[in-house]
């Protein structure tokens, strides 16, 4: 039956089978689902007979309502009145003599989880997996849904497949096959959030390992960054069509194919926000474009979800992301550059370009002995916890929540010393090589190809550090950067943290001459 339904959905999407007389909900509605709570309104939609009416009724402990909506061109859509967090509810849809009943429906906050393999990494792969999985059933009000891995060259109306229908959490669902069942970061984020908010959380996973940002972006977003649509050959349209050695195997990706198949179908859903873990696939491809393509993707998703949900999803919904962890110790393979570009080259989030975003810094969580290679560190608990701090501060506007690591507020040179004053109190450990300067007589910006010299920390205070630059003349100090390497420090042992030791300072680069003089 499941194979047949999958086949029917695919054929209907591409117009090879008429389902105008088939009455049903879209693929991502079902029993055990979480719908977005008040003050937003949940959107429901599905398929039916053109010209008919569909009666929607909701019955539960706090709210009862009935809606009647027409079927236009084989599609019906209903917008519920706002419902406060809680449940369970029964949701009924009737068209003529056909009736659909969903039970155990909850209202809460719905979060979308996207990205590549570090988001796809399952709970069965993390540190302390057995302990984490054993706790799954203790959180029945954190519900999960996962889109199947599908690609499309055109924008799909509905998902072509479902990997995990709306479900209560179980060890089997959360600890399923490596990289292909439910996301550990997504689950832990939702669980931690639930423990703070104490009302239902719905988690919608749509991610795929080894994928570039271009595949998750619409043509609008790509065009806004100067990337052109494919015309004929890979060699002439490298900005969109390219080959990438994925996490475990060799794959070819085209721009928009995952936006088309795994994001566009979700646009009618009302969501609270999104979290994202991706960027590894762009370290060697369109690296210099990422400071445009990633913010542009966020902007475009926000606009599209707002429009698709009839204005119910906020047009500036909160968007959290993980700054890339580590991969290799001895090579420079684009990780610092992508980390920087993930912030639109500001170094922190939110910022003027990326408003209402939040970032989890993960550079201090390397895992050299990971069974899934060091590109896939097992500590997803700290990643999710740092994301939740950002969500509490940005999405839920909780006062007094520290969610950003220290960042320089002032840098000056005195004699043979660089003085860095941070925007908050710090906990620091002396280091001889995490800070580096570009020593150059040319008054122009430095980059990764420039000559960099490690500069030791010689003193630290409550909110500052002093660096020795004795090996470079004052006038020749052209730039300064921090943690600018693939693997800058050992596990939870970077030089600079927030005063409570929880949040690592993100990397930064400061050019003395930002432009050619």
PDB file of N, CA and C in Angstrom, residues 350-431:
ATOM      1  N   UNK A 350      22.881  37.237  15.435  1.00  0.00           N
ATOM      2  CA  UNK A 350      22.408  37.973  14.263  1.00  0.00           C
ATOM      3  C   UNK A 350      23.278  39.181  13.949  1.00  0.00           C
ATOM      4  N   UNK A 351      23.131  39.685  12.724  1.00  0.00           N
ATOM      5  CA  UNK A 351      23.852  40.877  12.308  1.00  0.00           C
ATOM      6  C   UNK A 351      22.978  41.670  11.342  1.00  0.00           C
ATOM      7  N   UNK A 352      23.499  42.756  10.821  1.00  0.00           N
ATOM      8  CA  UNK A 352      22.711  43.643   9.973  1.00  0.00           C
ATOM      9  C   UNK A 352      22.206  42.941   8.714  1.00  0.00           C
ATOM     10  N   UNK A 353      23.002  42.027   8.167  1.00  0.00           N
ATOM     11  CA  UNK A 353      22.594  41.298   6.964  1.00  0.00           C
ATOM     12  C   UNK A 353      21.698  40.114   7.288  1.00  0.00           C
ATOM     13  N   UNK A 354      21.910  39.502   8.443  1.00  0.00           N
ATOM     14  CA  UNK A 354      21.194  38.276   8.795  1.00  0.00           C
ATOM     15  C   UNK A 354      20.424  38.476  10.100  1.00  0.00           C
ATOM     16  N   UNK A 355      19.357  39.244   9.998  1.00  0.00           N
ATOM     17  CA  UNK A 355      18.574  39.560  11.191  1.00  0.00           C
ATOM     18  C   UNK A 355      17.751  38.352  11.638  1.00  0.00           C
ATOM     19  N   UNK A 356      17.516  38.293  12.921  1.00  0.00           N
ATOM     20  CA  UNK A 356      16.727  37.233  13.556  1.00  0.00           C
ATOM     21  C   UNK A 356      17.289  35.847  13.249  1.00  0.00           C
ATOM     22  N   UNK A 357      18.612  35.756  13.158  1.00  0.00           N
ATOM     23  CA  UNK A 357      19.290  34.472  13.063  1.00  0.00           C
ATOM     24  C   UNK A 357      20.040  34.219  14.365  1.00  0.00           C
ATOM     25  N   UNK A 358      20.444  32.969  14.563  1.00  0.00           N
ATOM     26  CA  UNK A 358      21.292  32.634  15.710  1.00  0.00           C
ATOM     27  C   UNK A 358      22.214  31.491  15.301  1.00  0.00           C
ATOM     28  N   UNK A 359      23.403  31.467  15.908  1.00  0.00           N
ATOM     29  CA  UNK A 359      24.463  30.560  15.469  1.00  0.00           C
ATOM     30  C   UNK A 359      25.017  29.763  16.639  1.00  0.00           C
ATOM     31  N   UNK A 360      25.196  28.468  16.416  1.00  0.00           N
ATOM     32  CA  UNK A 360      25.890  27.613  17.378  1.00  0.00           C
ATOM     33  C   UNK A 360      27.309  27.386  16.875  1.00  0.00           C
ATOM     34  N   UNK A 361      28.299  27.896  17.596  1.00  0.00           N
ATOM     35  CA  UNK A 361      29.704  27.685  17.237  1.00  0.00           C
ATOM     36  C   UNK A 361      30.086  26.265  17.657  1.00  0.00           C
ATOM     37  N   UNK A 362      30.703  25.508  16.749  1.00  0.00           N
ATOM     38  CA  UNK A 362      31.034  24.109  17.027  1.00  0.00           C
ATOM     39  C   UNK A 362      32.499  23.790  16.788  1.00  0.00           C
ATOM     40  N   UNK A 363      33.312  24.826  16.574  1.00  0.00           N
ATOM     41  CA  UNK A 363      34.707  24.603  16.209  1.00  0.00           C
ATOM     42  C   UNK A 363      35.501  23.911  17.314  1.00  0.00           C
ATOM     43  N   UNK A 364      34.984  23.968  18.544  1.00  0.00           N
ATOM     44  CA  UNK A 364      35.703  23.354  19.665  1.00  0.00           C
ATOM     45  C   UNK A 364      35.186  21.949  19.997  1.00  0.00           C
ATOM     46  N   UNK A 365      34.481  21.323  19.042  1.00  0.00           N
ATOM     47  CA  UNK A 365      33.928  19.991  19.283  1.00  0.00           C
ATOM     48  C   UNK A 365      34.462  18.953  18.297  1.00  0.00           C
ATOM     49  N   UNK A 366      35.773  18.914  18.038  1.00  0.00           N
ATOM     50  CA  UNK A 366      36.309  17.957  17.077  1.00  0.00           C
ATOM     51  C   UNK A 366      36.214  16.528  17.605  1.00  0.00           C
ATOM     52  N   UNK A 367      36.274  15.573  16.680  1.00  0.00           N
ATOM     53  CA  UNK A 367      36.146  14.160  17.057  1.00  0.00           C
ATOM     54  C   UNK A 367      37.002  13.326  16.104  1.00  0.00           C
ATOM     55  N   UNK A 368      38.294  13.271  16.410  1.00  0.00           N
ATOM     56  CA  UNK A 368      39.249  12.611  15.512  1.00  0.00           C
ATOM     57  C   UNK A 368      38.968  11.121  15.366  1.00  0.00           C
ATOM     58  N   UNK A 369      38.398  10.495  16.380  1.00  0.00           N
ATOM     59  CA  UNK A 369      38.180   9.047  16.346  1.00  0.00           C
ATOM     60  C   UNK A 369      36.753   8.657  15.987  1.00  0.00           C
ATOM     61  N   UNK A 370      35.990   9.582  15.440  1.00  0.00           N
ATOM     62  CA  UNK A 370      34.613   9.262  15.069  1.00  0.00           C
ATOM     63  C   UNK A 370      34.581   8.081  14.103  1.00  0.00           C
ATOM     64  N   UNK A 371      33.734   7.079  14.341  1.00  0.00           N
ATOM     65  CA  UNK A 371      33.614   5.946  13.411  1.00  0.00           C
ATOM     66  C   UNK A 371      33.131   6.365  12.036  1.00  0.00           C
ATOM     67  N   UNK A 372      32.551   7.567  11.946  1.00  0.00           N
ATOM     68  CA  UNK A 372      32.030   8.055  10.667  1.00  0.00           C
ATOM     69  C   UNK A 372      32.931   9.154  10.090  1.00  0.00           C
ATOM     70  N   UNK A 373      34.209   9.103  10.433  1.00  0.00           N
ATOM     71  CA  UNK A 373      35.219  10.053   9.994  1.00  0.00           C
ATOM     72  C   UNK A 373      35.075  11.370  10.766  1.00  0.00           C
ATOM     73  N   UNK A 374      36.168  12.074  10.881  1.00  0.00           N
ATOM     74  CA  UNK A 374      36.200  13.258  11.736  1.00  0.00           C
ATOM     75  C   UNK A 374      35.302  14.387  11.241  1.00  0.00           C
ATOM     76  N   UNK A 375      34.869  14.302  10.001  1.00  0.00           N
ATOM     77  CA  UNK A 375      33.935  15.310   9.489  1.00  0.00           C
ATOM     78  C   UNK A 375      32.568  15.170  10.155  1.00  0.00           C
ATOM     79  N   UNK A 376      32.348  14.036  10.837  1.00  0.00           N
ATOM     80  CA  UNK A 376      31.075  13.770  11.515  1.00  0.00           C
ATOM     81  C   UNK A 376      31.297  13.575  13.010  1.00  0.00           C
ATOM     82  N   UNK A 377      31.513  14.637  13.765  1.00  0.00           N
ATOM     83  CA  UNK A 377      31.724  14.508  15.215  1.00  0.00           C
ATOM     84  C   UNK A 377      30.466  13.997  15.914  1.00  0.00           C
ATOM     85  N   UNK A 378      30.690  13.243  16.994  1.00  0.00           N
ATOM     86  CA  UNK A 378      29.575  12.599  17.691  1.00  0.00           C
ATOM     87  C   UNK A 378      28.895  13.474  18.735  1.00  0.00           C
ATOM     88  N   UNK A 379      29.529  14.540  19.175  1.00  0.00           N
ATOM     89  CA  UNK A 379      28.915  15.383  20.199  1.00  0.00           C
ATOM     90  C   UNK A 379      27.879  16.305  19.561  1.00  0.00           C
ATOM     91  N   UNK A 380      26.670  15.803  19.450  1.00  0.00           N
ATOM     92  CA  UNK A 380      25.572  16.626  18.934  1.00  0.00           C
ATOM     93  C   UNK A 380      24.772  17.254  20.075  1.00  0.00           C
ATOM     94  N   UNK A 381      25.017  16.813  21.297  1.00  0.00           N
ATOM     95  CA  UNK A 381      24.310  17.389  22.441  1.00  0.00           C
ATOM     96  C   UNK A 381      24.693  18.847  22.653  1.00  0.00           C
ATOM     97  N   UNK A 382      26.001  19.141  22.635  1.00  0.00           N
ATOM     98  CA  UNK A 382      26.426  20.533  22.816  1.00  0.00           C
ATOM     99  C   UNK A 382      25.969  21.405  21.658  1.00  0.00           C
ATOM    100  N   UNK A 383      25.973  20.851  20.449  1.00  0.00           N
ATOM    101  CA  UNK A 383      25.494  21.603  19.283  1.00  0.00           C
ATOM    102  C   UNK A 383      24.042  22.010  19.488  1.00  0.00           C
ATOM    103  N   UNK A 384      23.215  21.032  19.866  1.00  0.00           N
ATOM    104  CA  UNK A 384      21.790  21.323  20.051  1.00  0.00           C
ATOM    105  C   UNK A 384      21.557  22.285  21.213  1.00  0.00           C
ATOM    106  N   UNK A 385      22.314  22.114  22.289  1.00  0.00           N
ATOM    107  CA  UNK A 385      22.158  23.005  23.440  1.00  0.00           C
ATOM    108  C   UNK A 385      22.478  24.447  23.074  1.00  0.00           C
ATOM    109  N   UNK A 386      23.561  24.646  22.306  1.00  0.00           N
ATOM    110  CA  UNK A 386      23.921  26.002  21.886  1.00  0.00           C
ATOM    111  C   UNK A 386      22.880  26.588  20.945  1.00  0.00           C
ATOM    112  N   UNK A 387      22.299  25.746  20.086  1.00  0.00           N
ATOM    113  CA  UNK A 387      21.204  26.224  19.232  1.00  0.00           C
ATOM    114  C   UNK A 387      20.004  26.649  20.071  1.00  0.00           C
ATOM    115  N   UNK A 388      19.694  25.890  21.099  1.00  0.00           N
ATOM    116  CA  UNK A 388      18.547  26.221  21.939  1.00  0.00           C
ATOM    117  C   UNK A 388      18.770  27.535  22.682  1.00  0.00           C
ATOM    118  N   UNK A 389      19.999  27.799  23.117  1.00  0.00           N
ATOM    119  CA  UNK A 389      20.278  29.100  23.739  1.00  0.00           C
ATOM    120  C   UNK A 389      19.944  30.220  22.766  1.00  0.00           C
ATOM    121  N   UNK A 390      20.341  30.045  21.509  1.00  0.00           N
ATOM    122  CA  UNK A 390      20.030  31.053  20.495  1.00  0.00           C
ATOM    123  C   UNK A 390      18.542  31.178  20.249  1.00  0.00           C
ATOM    124  N   UNK A 391      17.844  30.045  20.208  1.00  0.00           N
ATOM    125  CA  UNK A 391      16.396  30.083  19.993  1.00  0.00           C
ATOM    126  C   UNK A 391      15.690  30.787  21.145  1.00  0.00           C
ATOM    127  N   UNK A 392      16.126  30.508  22.360  1.00  0.00           N
ATOM    128  CA  UNK A 392      15.502  31.152  23.519  1.00  0.00           C
ATOM    129  C   UNK A 392      15.662  32.668  23.453  1.00  0.00           C
ATOM    130  N   UNK A 393      16.849  33.117  23.029  1.00  0.00           N
ATOM    131  CA  UNK A 393      17.111  34.557  22.984  1.00  0.00           C
ATOM    132  C   UNK A 393      16.456  35.225  21.783  1.00  0.00           C
ATOM    133  N   UNK A 394      16.554  34.605  20.607  1.00  0.00           N
ATOM    134  CA  UNK A 394      16.123  35.252  19.364  1.00  0.00           C
ATOM    135  C   UNK A 394      14.677  34.916  19.014  1.00  0.00           C
ATOM    136  N   UNK A 395      14.332  33.629  19.039  1.00  0.00           N
ATOM    137  CA  UNK A 395      12.986  33.225  18.634  1.00  0.00           C
ATOM    138  C   UNK A 395      11.957  33.504  19.717  1.00  0.00           C
ATOM    139  N   UNK A 396      12.357  33.286  20.984  1.00  0.00           N
ATOM    140  CA  UNK A 396      11.402  33.429  22.088  1.00  0.00           C
ATOM    141  C   UNK A 396      11.641  34.682  22.921  1.00  0.00           C
ATOM    142  N   UNK A 397      12.640  35.457  22.536  1.00  0.00           N
ATOM    143  CA  UNK A 397      12.927  36.758  23.145  1.00  0.00           C
ATOM    144  C   UNK A 397      12.999  36.681  24.668  1.00  0.00           C
ATOM    145  N   UNK A 398      13.660  35.628  25.135  1.00  0.00           N
ATOM    146  CA  UNK A 398      13.833  35.439  26.570  1.00  0.00           C
ATOM    147  C   UNK A 398      14.966  36.336  27.059  1.00  0.00           C
ATOM    148  N   UNK A 399      14.680  37.162  28.013  1.00  0.00           N
ATOM    149  CA  UNK A 399      15.672  38.124  28.495  1.00  0.00           C
ATOM    150  C   UNK A 399      16.770  37.432  29.285  1.00  0.00           C
ATOM    151  N   UNK A 400      17.984  37.965  29.137  1.00  0.00           N
ATOM    152  CA  UNK A 400      19.101  37.508  29.955  1.00  0.00           C
ATOM    153  C   UNK A 400      19.740  36.209  29.530  1.00  0.00           C
ATOM    154  N   UNK A 401      19.412  35.698  28.347  1.00  0.00           N
ATOM    155  CA  UNK A 401      19.999  34.442  27.876  1.00  0.00           C
ATOM    156  C   UNK A 401      21.271  34.746  27.089  1.00  0.00           C
ATOM    157  N   UNK A 402      22.391  34.252  27.553  1.00  0.00           N
ATOM    158  CA  UNK A 402      23.655  34.407  26.828  1.00  0.00           C
ATOM    159  C   UNK A 402      23.726  33.335  25.751  1.00  0.00           C
ATOM    160  N   UNK A 403      23.849  33.755  24.489  1.00  0.00           N
ATOM    161  CA  UNK A 403      23.858  32.780  23.402  1.00  0.00           C
ATOM    162  C   UNK A 403      24.980  33.019  22.394  1.00  0.00           C
ATOM    163  N   UNK A 404      25.786  34.047  22.581  1.00  0.00           N
ATOM    164  CA  UNK A 404      26.877  34.354  21.665  1.00  0.00           C
ATOM    165  C   UNK A 404      28.204  34.301  22.411  1.00  0.00           C
ATOM    166  N   UNK A 405      29.197  33.699  21.793  1.00  0.00           N
ATOM    167  CA  UNK A 405      30.530  33.711  22.362  1.00  0.00           C
ATOM    168  C   UNK A 405      31.164  35.086  22.246  1.00  0.00           C
ATOM    169  N   UNK A 406      32.281  35.327  22.938  1.00  0.00           N
ATOM    170  CA  UNK A 406      32.931  36.652  22.914  1.00  0.00           C
ATOM    171  C   UNK A 406      33.394  37.036  21.516  1.00  0.00           C
ATOM    172  N   UNK A 407      33.265  38.309  21.210  1.00  0.00           N
ATOM    173  CA  UNK A 407      33.717  38.834  19.922  1.00  0.00           C
ATOM    174  C   UNK A 407      34.407  40.174  20.174  1.00  0.00           C
ATOM    175  N   UNK A 408      35.466  40.483  19.435  1.00  0.00           N
ATOM    176  CA  UNK A 408      36.190  41.739  19.682  1.00  0.00           C
ATOM    177  C   UNK A 408      35.302  42.962  19.487  1.00  0.00           C
ATOM    178  N   UNK A 409      35.366  43.869  20.445  1.00  0.00           N
ATOM    179  CA  UNK A 409      34.683  45.155  20.293  1.00  0.00           C
ATOM    180  C   UNK A 409      35.680  46.266  19.981  1.00  0.00           C
ATOM    181  N   UNK A 410      36.953  46.008  20.300  1.00  0.00           N
ATOM    182  CA  UNK A 410      37.992  46.998  20.026  1.00  0.00           C
ATOM    183  C   UNK A 410      39.333  46.276  19.869  1.00  0.00           C
ATOM    184  N   UNK A 411      40.102  46.677  18.860  1.00  0.00           N
ATOM    185  CA  UNK A 411      41.450  46.142  18.635  1.00  0.00           C
ATOM    186  C   UNK A 411      42.385  47.319  18.368  1.00  0.00           C
ATOM    187  N   UNK A 412      43.485  47.384  19.110  1.00  0.00           N
ATOM    188  CA  UNK A 412      44.449  48.458  18.860  1.00  0.00           C
ATOM    189  C   UNK A 412      45.869  47.948  19.078  1.00  0.00           C
ATOM    190  N   UNK A 413      46.806  48.646  18.462  1.00  0.00           N
ATOM    191  CA  UNK A 413      48.216  48.277  18.552  1.00  0.00           C
ATOM    192  C   UNK A 413      48.947  49.328  19.385  1.00  0.00           C
ATOM    193  N   UNK A 414      49.700  48.869  20.364  1.00  0.00           N
ATOM    194  CA  UNK A 414      50.533  49.754  21.174  1.00  0.00           C
ATOM    195  C   UNK A 414      51.919  49.126  21.314  1.00  0.00           C
ATOM    196  N   UNK A 415      52.914  49.843  20.825  1.00  0.00           N
ATOM    197  CA  UNK A 415      54.295  49.336  20.853  1.00  0.00           C
ATOM    198  C   UNK A 415      54.362  47.980  20.147  1.00  0.00           C
ATOM    199  N   UNK A 416      54.727  46.924  20.852  1.00  0.00           N
ATOM    200  CA  UNK A 416      54.816  45.600  20.212  1.00  0.00           C
ATOM    201  C   UNK A 416      53.669  44.694  20.667  1.00  0.00           C
ATOM    202  N   UNK A 417      52.566  45.317  20.990  1.00  0.00           N
ATOM    203  CA  UNK A 417      51.438  44.559  21.542  1.00  0.00           C
ATOM    204  C   UNK A 417      50.131  44.901  20.822  1.00  0.00           C
ATOM    205  N   UNK A 418      49.346  43.867  20.546  1.00  0.00           N
ATOM    206  CA  UNK A 418      47.969  44.055  20.090  1.00  0.00           C
ATOM    207  C   UNK A 418      47.063  43.852  21.291  1.00  0.00           C
ATOM    208  N   UNK A 419      46.187  44.801  21.514  1.00  0.00           N
ATOM    209  CA  UNK A 419      45.225  44.715  22.613  1.00  0.00           C
ATOM    210  C   UNK A 419      43.850  44.425  22.014  1.00  0.00           C
ATOM    211  N   UNK A 420      43.235  43.297  22.435  1.00  0.00           N
ATOM    212  CA  UNK A 420      41.889  42.933  21.981  1.00  0.00           C
ATOM    213  C   UNK A 420      40.943  43.025  23.171  1.00  0.00           C
ATOM    214  N   UNK A 421      39.952  43.902  23.061  1.00  0.00           N
ATOM    215  CA  UNK A 421      38.931  44.035  24.096  1.00  0.00           C
ATOM    216  C   UNK A 421      37.645  43.396  23.572  1.00  0.00           C
ATOM    217  N   UNK A 422      37.073  42.486  24.354  1.00  0.00           N
ATOM    218  CA  UNK A 422      35.894  41.737  23.925  1.00  0.00           C
ATOM    219  C   UNK A 422      34.608  42.411  24.389  1.00  0.00           C
ATOM    220  N   UNK A 423      33.517  42.003  23.768  1.00  0.00           N
ATOM    221  CA  UNK A 423      32.211  42.599  24.068  1.00  0.00           C
ATOM    222  C   UNK A 423      31.544  42.007  25.299  1.00  0.00           C
ATOM    223  N   UNK A 424      32.262  41.152  26.011  1.00  0.00           N
ATOM    224  CA  UNK A 424      31.735  40.544  27.225  1.00  0.00           C
ATOM    225  C   UNK A 424      32.897  39.991  28.038  1.00  0.00           C
ATOM    226  N   UNK A 425      32.604  39.601  29.262  1.00  0.00           N
ATOM    227  CA  UNK A 425      33.633  38.979  30.094  1.00  0.00           C
ATOM    228  C   UNK A 425      34.027  37.640  29.480  1.00  0.00           C
ATOM    229  N   UNK A 426      35.300  37.278  29.636  1.00  0.00           N
ATOM    230  CA  UNK A 426      35.810  36.070  29.009  1.00  0.00           C
ATOM    231  C   UNK A 426      36.486  35.156  30.024  1.00  0.00           C
ATOM    232  N   UNK A 427      36.609  33.892  29.641  1.00  0.00           N
ATOM    233  CA  UNK A 427      37.488  32.950  30.319  1.00  0.00           C
ATOM    234  C   UNK A 427      38.539  32.552  29.296  1.00  0.00           C
ATOM    235  N   UNK A 428      39.791  32.806  29.581  1.00  0.00           N
ATOM    236  CA  UNK A 428      40.821  32.603  28.567  1.00  0.00           C
ATOM    237  C   UNK A 428      41.956  31.727  29.069  1.00  0.00           C
ATOM    238  N   UNK A 429      42.607  31.084  28.113  1.00  0.00           N
ATOM    239  CA  UNK A 429      43.780  30.259  28.371  1.00  0.00           C
ATOM    240  C   UNK A 429      44.865  30.698  27.414  1.00  0.00           C
ATOM    241  N   UNK A 430      46.067  30.920  27.915  1.00  0.00           N
ATOM    242  CA  UNK A 430      47.147  31.386  27.053  1.00  0.00           C
ATOM    243  C   UNK A 430      47.428  30.397  25.928  1.00  0.00           C
ATOM    244  N   UNK A 431      47.596  30.940  24.732  1.00  0.00           N
ATOM    245  CA  UNK A 431      47.872  30.128  23.550  1.00  0.00           C
ATOM    246  C   UNK A 431      48.975  30.800  22.746  1.00  0.00           C
TER     247      UNK A 431
END
